[in-house]
mmCIF file of C-alpha atoms in Angstrom:
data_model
loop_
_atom_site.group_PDB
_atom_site.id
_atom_site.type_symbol
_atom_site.label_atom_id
_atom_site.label_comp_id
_atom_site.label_asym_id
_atom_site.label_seq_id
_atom_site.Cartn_x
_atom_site.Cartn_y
_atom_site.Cartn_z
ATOM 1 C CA UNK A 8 -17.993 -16.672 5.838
ATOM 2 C CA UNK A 9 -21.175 -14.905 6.384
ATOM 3 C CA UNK A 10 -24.104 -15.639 4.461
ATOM 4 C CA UNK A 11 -25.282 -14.361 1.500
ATOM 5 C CA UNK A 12 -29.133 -13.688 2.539
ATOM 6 C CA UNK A 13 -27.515 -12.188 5.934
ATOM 7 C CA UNK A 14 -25.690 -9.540 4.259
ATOM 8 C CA UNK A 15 -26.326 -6.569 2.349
ATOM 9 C CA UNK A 16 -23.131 -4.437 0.500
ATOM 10 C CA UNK A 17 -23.477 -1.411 2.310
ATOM 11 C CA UNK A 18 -23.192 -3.199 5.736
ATOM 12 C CA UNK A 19 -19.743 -5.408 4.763
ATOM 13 C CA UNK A 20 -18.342 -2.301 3.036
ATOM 14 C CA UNK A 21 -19.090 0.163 6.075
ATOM 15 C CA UNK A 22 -18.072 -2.767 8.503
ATOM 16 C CA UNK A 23 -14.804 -3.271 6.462
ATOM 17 C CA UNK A 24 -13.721 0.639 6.387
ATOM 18 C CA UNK A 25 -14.635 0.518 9.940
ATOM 19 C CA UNK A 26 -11.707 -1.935 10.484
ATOM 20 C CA UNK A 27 -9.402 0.051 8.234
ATOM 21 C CA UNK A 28 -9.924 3.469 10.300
ATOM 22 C CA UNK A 29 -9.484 1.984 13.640
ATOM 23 C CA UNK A 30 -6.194 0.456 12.402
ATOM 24 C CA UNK A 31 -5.394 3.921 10.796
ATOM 25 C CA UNK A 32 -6.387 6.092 14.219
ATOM 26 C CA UNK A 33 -4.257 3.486 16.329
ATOM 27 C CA UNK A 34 -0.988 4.015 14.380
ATOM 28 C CA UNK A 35 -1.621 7.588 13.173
ATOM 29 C CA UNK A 36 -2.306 9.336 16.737
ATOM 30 C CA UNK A 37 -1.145 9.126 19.922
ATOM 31 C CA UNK A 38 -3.221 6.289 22.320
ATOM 32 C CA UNK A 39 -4.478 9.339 24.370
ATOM 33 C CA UNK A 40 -5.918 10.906 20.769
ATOM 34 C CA UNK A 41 -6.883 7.321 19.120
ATOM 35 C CA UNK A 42 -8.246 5.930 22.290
ATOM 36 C CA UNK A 43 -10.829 8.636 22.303
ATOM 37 C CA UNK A 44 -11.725 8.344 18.952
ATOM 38 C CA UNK A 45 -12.238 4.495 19.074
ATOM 39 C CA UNK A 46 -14.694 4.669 22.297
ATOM 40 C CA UNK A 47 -16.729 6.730 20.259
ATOM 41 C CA UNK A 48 -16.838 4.170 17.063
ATOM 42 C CA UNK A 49 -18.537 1.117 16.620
ATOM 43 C CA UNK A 50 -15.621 -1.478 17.952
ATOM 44 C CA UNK A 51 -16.474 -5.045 17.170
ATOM 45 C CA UNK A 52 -16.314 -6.227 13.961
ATOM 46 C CA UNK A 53 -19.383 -7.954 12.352
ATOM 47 C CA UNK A 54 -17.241 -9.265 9.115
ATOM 48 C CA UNK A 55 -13.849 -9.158 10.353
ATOM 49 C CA UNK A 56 -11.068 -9.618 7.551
ATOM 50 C CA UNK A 57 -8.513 -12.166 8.120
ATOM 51 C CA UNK A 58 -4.800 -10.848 9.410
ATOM 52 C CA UNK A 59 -6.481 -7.115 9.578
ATOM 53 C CA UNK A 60 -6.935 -6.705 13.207
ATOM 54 C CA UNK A 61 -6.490 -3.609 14.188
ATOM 55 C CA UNK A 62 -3.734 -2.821 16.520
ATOM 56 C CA UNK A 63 -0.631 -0.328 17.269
ATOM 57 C CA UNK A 64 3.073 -0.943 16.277
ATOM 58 C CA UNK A 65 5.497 -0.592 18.531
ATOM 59 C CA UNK A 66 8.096 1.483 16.778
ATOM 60 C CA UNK A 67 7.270 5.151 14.633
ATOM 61 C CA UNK A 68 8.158 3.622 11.595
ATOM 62 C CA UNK A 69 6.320 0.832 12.242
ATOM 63 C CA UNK A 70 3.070 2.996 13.475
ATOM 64 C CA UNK A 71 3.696 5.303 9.593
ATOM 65 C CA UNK A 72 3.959 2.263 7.626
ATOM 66 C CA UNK A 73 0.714 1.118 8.823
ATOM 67 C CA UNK A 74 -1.416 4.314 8.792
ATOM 68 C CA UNK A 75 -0.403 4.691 5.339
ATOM 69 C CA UNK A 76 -1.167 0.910 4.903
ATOM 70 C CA UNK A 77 -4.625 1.886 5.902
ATOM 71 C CA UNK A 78 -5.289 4.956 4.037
ATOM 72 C CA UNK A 79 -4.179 2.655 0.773
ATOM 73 C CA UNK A 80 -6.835 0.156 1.862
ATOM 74 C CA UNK A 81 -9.749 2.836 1.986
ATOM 75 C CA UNK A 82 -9.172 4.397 -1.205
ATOM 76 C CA UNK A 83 -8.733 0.967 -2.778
ATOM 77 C CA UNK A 84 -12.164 0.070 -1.115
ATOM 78 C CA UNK A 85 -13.786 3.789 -2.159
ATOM 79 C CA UNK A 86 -12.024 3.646 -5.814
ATOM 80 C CA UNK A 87 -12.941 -0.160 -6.416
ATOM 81 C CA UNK A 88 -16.723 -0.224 -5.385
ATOM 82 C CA UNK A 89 -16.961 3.285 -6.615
ATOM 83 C CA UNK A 90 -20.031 2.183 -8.124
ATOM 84 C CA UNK A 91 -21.205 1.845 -5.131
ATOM 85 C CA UNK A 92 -20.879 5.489 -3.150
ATOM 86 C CA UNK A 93 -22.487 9.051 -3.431
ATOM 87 C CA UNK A 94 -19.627 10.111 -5.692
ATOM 88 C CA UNK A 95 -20.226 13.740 -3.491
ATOM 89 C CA UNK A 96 -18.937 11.935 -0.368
ATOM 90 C CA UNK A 97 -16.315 9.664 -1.864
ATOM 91 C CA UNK A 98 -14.350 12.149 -4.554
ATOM 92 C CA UNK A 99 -13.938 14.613 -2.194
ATOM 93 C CA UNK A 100 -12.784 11.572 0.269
ATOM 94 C CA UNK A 101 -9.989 10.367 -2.121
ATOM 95 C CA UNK A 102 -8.769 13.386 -2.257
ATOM 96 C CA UNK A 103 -7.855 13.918 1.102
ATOM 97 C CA UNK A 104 -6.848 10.451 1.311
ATOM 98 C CA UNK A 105 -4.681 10.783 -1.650
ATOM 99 C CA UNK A 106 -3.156 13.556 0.033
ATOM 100 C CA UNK A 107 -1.994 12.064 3.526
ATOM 101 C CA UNK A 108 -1.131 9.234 1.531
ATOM 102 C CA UNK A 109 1.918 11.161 -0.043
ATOM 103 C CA UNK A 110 2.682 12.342 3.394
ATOM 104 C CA UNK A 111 3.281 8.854 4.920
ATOM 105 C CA UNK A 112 4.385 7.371 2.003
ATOM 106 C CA UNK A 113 7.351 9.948 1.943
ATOM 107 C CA UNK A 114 8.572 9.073 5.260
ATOM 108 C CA UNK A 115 8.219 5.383 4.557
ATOM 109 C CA UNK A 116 9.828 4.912 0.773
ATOM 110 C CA UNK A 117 12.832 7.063 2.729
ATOM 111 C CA UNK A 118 12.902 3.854 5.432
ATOM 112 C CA UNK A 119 12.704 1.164 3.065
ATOM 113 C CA UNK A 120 15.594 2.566 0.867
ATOM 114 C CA UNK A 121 17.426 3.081 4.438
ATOM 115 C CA UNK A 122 16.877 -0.673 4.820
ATOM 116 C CA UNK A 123 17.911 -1.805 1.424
ATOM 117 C CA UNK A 124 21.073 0.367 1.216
ATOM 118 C CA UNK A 125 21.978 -1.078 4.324
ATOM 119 C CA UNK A 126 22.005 -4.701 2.721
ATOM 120 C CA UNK A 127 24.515 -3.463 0.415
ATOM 121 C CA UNK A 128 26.678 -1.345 2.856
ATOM 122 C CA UNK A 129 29.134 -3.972 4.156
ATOM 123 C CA UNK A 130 30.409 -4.137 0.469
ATOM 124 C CA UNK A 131 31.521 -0.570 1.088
ATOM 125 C CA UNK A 132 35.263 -1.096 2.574
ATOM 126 C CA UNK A 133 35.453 2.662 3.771
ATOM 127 C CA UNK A 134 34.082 2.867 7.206
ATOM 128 C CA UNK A 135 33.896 6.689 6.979
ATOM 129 C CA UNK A 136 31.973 6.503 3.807
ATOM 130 C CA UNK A 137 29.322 4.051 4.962
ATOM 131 C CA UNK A 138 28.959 6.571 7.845
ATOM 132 C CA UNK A 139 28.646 9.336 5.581
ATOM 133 C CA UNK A 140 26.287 7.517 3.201
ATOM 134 C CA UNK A 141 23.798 6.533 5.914
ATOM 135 C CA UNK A 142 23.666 9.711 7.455
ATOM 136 C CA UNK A 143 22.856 11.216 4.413
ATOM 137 C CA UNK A 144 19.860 9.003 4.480
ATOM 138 C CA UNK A 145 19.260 9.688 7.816
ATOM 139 C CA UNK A 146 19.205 13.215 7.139
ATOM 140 C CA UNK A 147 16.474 12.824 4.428
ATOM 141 C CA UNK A 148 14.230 10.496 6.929
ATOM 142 C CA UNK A 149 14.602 13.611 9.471
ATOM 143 C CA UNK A 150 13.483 15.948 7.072
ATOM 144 C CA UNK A 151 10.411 13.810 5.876
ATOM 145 C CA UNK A 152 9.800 13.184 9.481
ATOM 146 C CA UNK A 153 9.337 16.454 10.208
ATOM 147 C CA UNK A 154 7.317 17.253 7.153
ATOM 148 C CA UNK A 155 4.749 14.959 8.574
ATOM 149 C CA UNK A 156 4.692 16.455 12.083
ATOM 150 C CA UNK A 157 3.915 19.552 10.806
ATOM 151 C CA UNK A 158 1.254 18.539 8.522
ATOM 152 C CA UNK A 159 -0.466 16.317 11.228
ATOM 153 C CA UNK A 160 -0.657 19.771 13.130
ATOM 154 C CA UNK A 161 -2.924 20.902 10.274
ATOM 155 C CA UNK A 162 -6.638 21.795 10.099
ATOM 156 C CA UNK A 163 -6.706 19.647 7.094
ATOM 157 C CA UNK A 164 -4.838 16.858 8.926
ATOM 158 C CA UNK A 165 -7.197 17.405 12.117
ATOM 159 C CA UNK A 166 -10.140 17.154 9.648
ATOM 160 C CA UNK A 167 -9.485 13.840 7.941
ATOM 161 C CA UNK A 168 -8.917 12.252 11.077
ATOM 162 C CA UNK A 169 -12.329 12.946 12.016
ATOM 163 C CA UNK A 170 -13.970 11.866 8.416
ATOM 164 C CA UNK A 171 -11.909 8.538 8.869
ATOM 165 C CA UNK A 172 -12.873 8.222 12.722
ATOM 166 C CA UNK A 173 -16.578 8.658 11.637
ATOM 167 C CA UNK A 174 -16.411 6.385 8.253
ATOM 168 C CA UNK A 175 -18.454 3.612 9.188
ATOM 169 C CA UNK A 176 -21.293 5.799 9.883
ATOM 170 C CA UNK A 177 -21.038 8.784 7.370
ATOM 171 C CA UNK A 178 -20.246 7.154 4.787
ATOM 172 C CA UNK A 179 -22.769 8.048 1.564
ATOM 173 C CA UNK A 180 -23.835 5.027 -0.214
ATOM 174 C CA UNK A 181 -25.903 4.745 -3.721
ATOM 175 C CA UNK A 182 -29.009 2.744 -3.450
ATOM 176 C CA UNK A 183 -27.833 -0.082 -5.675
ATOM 177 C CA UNK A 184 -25.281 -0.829 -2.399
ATOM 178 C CA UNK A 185 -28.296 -1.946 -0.734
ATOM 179 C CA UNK A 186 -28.617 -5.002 -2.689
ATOM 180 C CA UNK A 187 -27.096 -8.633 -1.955
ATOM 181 C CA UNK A 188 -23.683 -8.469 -1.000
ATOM 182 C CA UNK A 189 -22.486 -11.493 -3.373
ATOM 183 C CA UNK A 190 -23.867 -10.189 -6.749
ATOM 184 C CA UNK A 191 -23.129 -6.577 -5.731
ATOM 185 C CA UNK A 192 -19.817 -6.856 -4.356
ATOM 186 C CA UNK A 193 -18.658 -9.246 -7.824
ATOM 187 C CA UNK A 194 -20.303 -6.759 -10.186
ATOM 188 C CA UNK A 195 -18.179 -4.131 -8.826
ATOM 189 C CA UNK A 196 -14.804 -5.741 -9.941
ATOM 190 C CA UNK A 197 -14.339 -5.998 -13.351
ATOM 191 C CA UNK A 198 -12.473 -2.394 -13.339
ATOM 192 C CA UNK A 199 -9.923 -3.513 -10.732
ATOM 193 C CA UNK A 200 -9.497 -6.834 -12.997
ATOM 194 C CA UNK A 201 -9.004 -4.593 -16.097
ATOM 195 C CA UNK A 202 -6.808 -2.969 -14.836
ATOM 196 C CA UNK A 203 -4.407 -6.196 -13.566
ATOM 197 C CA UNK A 204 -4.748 -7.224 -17.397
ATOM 198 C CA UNK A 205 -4.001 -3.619 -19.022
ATOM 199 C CA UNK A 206 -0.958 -3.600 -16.923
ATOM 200 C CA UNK A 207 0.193 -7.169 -17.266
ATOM 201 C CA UNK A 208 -0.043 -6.367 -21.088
ATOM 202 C CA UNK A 209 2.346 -3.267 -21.232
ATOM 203 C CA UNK A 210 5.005 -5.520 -18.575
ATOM 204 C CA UNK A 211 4.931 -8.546 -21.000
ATOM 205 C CA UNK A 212 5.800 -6.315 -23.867
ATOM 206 C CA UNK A 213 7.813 -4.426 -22.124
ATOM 207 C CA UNK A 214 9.141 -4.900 -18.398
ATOM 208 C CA UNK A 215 10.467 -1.902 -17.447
ATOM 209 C CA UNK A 216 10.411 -0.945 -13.592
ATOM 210 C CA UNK A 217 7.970 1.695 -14.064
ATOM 211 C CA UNK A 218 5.559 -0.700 -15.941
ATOM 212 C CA UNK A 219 5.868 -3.796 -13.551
ATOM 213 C CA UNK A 220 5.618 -1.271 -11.213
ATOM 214 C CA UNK A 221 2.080 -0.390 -12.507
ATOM 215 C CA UNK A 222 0.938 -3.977 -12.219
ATOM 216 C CA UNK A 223 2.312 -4.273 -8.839
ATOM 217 C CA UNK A 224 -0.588 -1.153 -8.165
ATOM 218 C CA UNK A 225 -3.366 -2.498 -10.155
ATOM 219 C CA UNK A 226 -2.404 -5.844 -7.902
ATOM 220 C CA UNK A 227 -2.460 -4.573 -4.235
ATOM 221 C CA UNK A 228 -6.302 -2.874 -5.155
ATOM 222 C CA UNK A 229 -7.082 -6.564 -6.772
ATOM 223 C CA UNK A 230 -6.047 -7.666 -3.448
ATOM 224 C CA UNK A 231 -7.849 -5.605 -1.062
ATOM 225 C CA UNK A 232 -10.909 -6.265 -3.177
ATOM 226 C CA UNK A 233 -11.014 -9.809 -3.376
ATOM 227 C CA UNK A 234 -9.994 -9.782 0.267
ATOM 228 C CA UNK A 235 -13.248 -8.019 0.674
ATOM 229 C CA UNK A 236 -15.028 -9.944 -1.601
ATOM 230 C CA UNK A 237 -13.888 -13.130 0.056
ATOM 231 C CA UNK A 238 -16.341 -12.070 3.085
ATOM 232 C CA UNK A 239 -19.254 -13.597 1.279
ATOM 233 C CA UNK A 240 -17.985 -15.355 -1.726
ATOM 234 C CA UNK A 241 -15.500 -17.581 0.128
ATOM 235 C CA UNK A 242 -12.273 -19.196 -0.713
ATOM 236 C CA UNK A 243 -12.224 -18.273 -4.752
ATOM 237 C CA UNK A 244 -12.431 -14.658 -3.966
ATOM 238 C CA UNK A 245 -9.735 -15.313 -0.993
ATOM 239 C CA UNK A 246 -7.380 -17.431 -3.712
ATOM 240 C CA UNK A 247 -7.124 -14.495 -6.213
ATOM 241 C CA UNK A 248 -6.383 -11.879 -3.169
ATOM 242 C CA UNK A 249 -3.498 -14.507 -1.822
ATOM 243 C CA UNK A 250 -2.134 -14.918 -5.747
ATOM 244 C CA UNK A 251 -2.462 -11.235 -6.175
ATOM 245 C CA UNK A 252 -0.319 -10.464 -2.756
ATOM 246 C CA UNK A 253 2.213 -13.153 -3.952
ATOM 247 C CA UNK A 254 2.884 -11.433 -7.043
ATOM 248 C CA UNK A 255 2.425 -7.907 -5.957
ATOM 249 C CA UNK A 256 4.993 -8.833 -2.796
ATOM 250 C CA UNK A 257 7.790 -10.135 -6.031
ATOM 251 C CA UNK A 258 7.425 -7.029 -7.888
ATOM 252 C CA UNK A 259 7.855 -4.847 -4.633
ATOM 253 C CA UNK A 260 11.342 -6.084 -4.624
ATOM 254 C CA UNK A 261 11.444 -5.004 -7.962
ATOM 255 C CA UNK A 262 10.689 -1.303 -7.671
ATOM 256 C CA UNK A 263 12.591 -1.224 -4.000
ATOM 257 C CA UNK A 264 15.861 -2.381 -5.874
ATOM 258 C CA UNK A 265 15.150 -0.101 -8.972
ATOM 259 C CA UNK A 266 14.827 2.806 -6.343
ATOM 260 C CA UNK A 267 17.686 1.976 -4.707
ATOM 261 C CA UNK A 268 20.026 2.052 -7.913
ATOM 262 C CA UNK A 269 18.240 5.644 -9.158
ATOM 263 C CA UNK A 270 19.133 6.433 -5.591
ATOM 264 C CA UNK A 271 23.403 5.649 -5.971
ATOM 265 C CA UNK A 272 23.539 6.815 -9.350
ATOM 266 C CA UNK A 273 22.351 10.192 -8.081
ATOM 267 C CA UNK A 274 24.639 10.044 -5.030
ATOM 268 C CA UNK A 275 27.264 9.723 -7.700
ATOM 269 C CA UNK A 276 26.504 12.253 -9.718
ATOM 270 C CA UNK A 277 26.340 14.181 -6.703
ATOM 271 C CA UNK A 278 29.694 13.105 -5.409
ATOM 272 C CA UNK A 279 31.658 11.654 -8.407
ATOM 273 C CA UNK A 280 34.790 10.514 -6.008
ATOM 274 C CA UNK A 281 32.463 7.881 -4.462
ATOM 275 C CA UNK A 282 31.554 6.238 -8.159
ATOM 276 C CA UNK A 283 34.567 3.612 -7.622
ATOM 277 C CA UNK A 284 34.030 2.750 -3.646
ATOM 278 C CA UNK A 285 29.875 2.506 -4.925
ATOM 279 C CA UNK A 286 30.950 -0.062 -7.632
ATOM 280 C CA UNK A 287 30.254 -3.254 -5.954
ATOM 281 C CA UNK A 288 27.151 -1.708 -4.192
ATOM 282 C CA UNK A 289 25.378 -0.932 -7.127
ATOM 283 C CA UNK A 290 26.244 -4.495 -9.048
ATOM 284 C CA UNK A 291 24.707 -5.777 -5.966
ATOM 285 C CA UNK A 292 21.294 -3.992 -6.690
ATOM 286 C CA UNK A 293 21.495 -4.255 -10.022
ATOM 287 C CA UNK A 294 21.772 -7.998 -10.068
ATOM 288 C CA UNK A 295 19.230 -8.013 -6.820
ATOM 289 C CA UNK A 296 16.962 -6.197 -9.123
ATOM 290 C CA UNK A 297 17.319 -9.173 -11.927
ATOM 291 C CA UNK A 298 16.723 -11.858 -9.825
ATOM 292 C CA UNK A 299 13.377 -10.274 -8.698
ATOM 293 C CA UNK A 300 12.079 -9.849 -11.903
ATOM 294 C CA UNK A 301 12.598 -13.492 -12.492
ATOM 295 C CA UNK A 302 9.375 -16.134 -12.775
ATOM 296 C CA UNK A 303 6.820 -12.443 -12.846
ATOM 297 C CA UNK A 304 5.098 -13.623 -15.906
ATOM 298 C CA UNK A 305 4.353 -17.126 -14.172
ATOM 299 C CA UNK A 306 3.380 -15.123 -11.087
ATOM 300 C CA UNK A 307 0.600 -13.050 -12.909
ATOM 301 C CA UNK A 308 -0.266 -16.573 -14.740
ATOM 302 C CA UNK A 309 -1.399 -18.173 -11.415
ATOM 303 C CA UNK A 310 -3.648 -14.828 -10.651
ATOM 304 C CA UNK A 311 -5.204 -15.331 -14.257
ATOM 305 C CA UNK A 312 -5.950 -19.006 -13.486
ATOM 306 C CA UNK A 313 -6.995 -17.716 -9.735
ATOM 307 C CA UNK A 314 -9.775 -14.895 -11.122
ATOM 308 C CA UNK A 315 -10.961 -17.496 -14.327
ATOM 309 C CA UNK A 316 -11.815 -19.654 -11.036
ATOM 310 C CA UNK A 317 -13.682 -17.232 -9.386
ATOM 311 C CA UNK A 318 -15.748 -16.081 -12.411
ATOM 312 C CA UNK A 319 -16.921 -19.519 -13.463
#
């Protein structure tokens, strides 16, 4: 933990989106393209989160999932301290990052319903329709694949790359960011925590998918916040982050079985012979679905008790 009197806002949150674009520019480019980049940006971390090194995966999907788990970080970081930028530099940032987040996340929803269909598939007795069935997925991973290859051949692409590669330094801070990092950084997260309670609200009256899903957002910027947070305030701020990934981690299971089932009741609908072989596939998400829903409320409980702790 750094100290308090050692550290002003600006220089943890530029030092922190530092770490997110280098991870970003590793998995997003080739090593040619990133290693250029990263010569040119500051490289050594002076508040380095914990289990956010930067460094390249080994497989595509592997190298998308964790571009677009960078871009998520920086706009959680620019939309949760938003009190704290030059809203000329960071609106027009969120937009672009909003933007090549849809791209990546495309590709990568596609691969994680590839994954969880595949759970499933051995319930499927007909070889020739499992075949079928996964390269109809296939098919739709192609597609988004090549989506994203064009639009990384983009001038829009090519200039985003160069706004994230240059973050640390361009970024546009207000003057209140030049304050203490403790009280600033705190004062900055009571929307991210009103949002985790607005959300937890509409589940517990009514758990839908779409609303759980909606706490599972609220959660992951909670996370990334706290993470930051947890920089200079220590092990409170790190407790909520680690109780919001727990619960945000359960409800993911949630929406990826929910997205699975929209997914083979539109297969069906698309090919109405396959409803009988699909039978015991979909009880299988359906009851997959149930079980992770299970224990949410006590889940969200243990944040509560996590973020009282940190405010007293």
């Amino acid at each position: 933990m750094v100290e308090e009197s050692n550290a002003s806002a600006d220089l943890v949150i530029a030092d922190v989106l530092n770490q997110f674009a280098r991870n970003f520019l590793l998995n997003d480019l080739t090593n040619e393209q990133s290693g250029k980049l990263l010569e040119a940006s500051r490289g050594e971390s002076v508040f380095p989160l914990p289990r956010r090194e930067a460094r390249r995966r080994e497989t595509v999907i592997g190298q998308v999932h964790q571009a677009r788990v960078s871009v998520r970080r920086l706009r959680s970081v620019l939309r949760t301290y938003s009190g704290l930028f030059d809203s000329d530099w960071s609106v027009p940032m969120l937009v672009e990052l909003s933007w090549y987040a849809g791209v990546l996340g495309e590709i990568r929803d596609l691969d994680v319903l590839r994954s969880g269909i595949e759970k499933s598939l051995g319930l499927v007795e007909d070889e020739p329709l499992r075949s079928r069935i996964v390269q109809r997925l296939d098919g739709r991973i192609e597609d988004a694949q090549e989506r994203g290859a064009l639009e990384r051949t983009t001038k829009r692409h090519a200039l985003l790359v160069d706004e994230i590669s240059t973050i640390s330094s361009s970024v546009a801070f207000d003057s209140k960011a030049k304050g203490p990092a403790l009280e600033v950084l705190s004062s900055q997260l009571k929307r991210a925590w009103r949002d985790v309670r607005k959300a937890a609200e509409e589940a517990r009256a009514d758990s839908s998918n779409e609303n759980l899903h909606q706490v599972r957002i609220a959660l992951k910027r909670l996370q990334c916040a706290c993470e930051v947070l947890g920089l200079v305030a220590g092990k409170p701020a790190v407790k909520v982050a680690r109780a919001a990934e727990t619960t945000q981690t359960k409800l993911g299971v949630v929406h990826d079985e929910a997205v699975a089932s929209s997914w083979l009741k539109s297969l069906i609908v698309a090919e109405p012979d396959w409803k009988d072989p699909l039978r015991e596939i979909r009880a299988f998400h359906k009851k997959a679905r149930r079980a992770a829903k299970r224990g949410w409320r006590e889940s969200i409980e243990k944040v509560e008790t996590s973020w009282d702790d940190l405010r007293s």
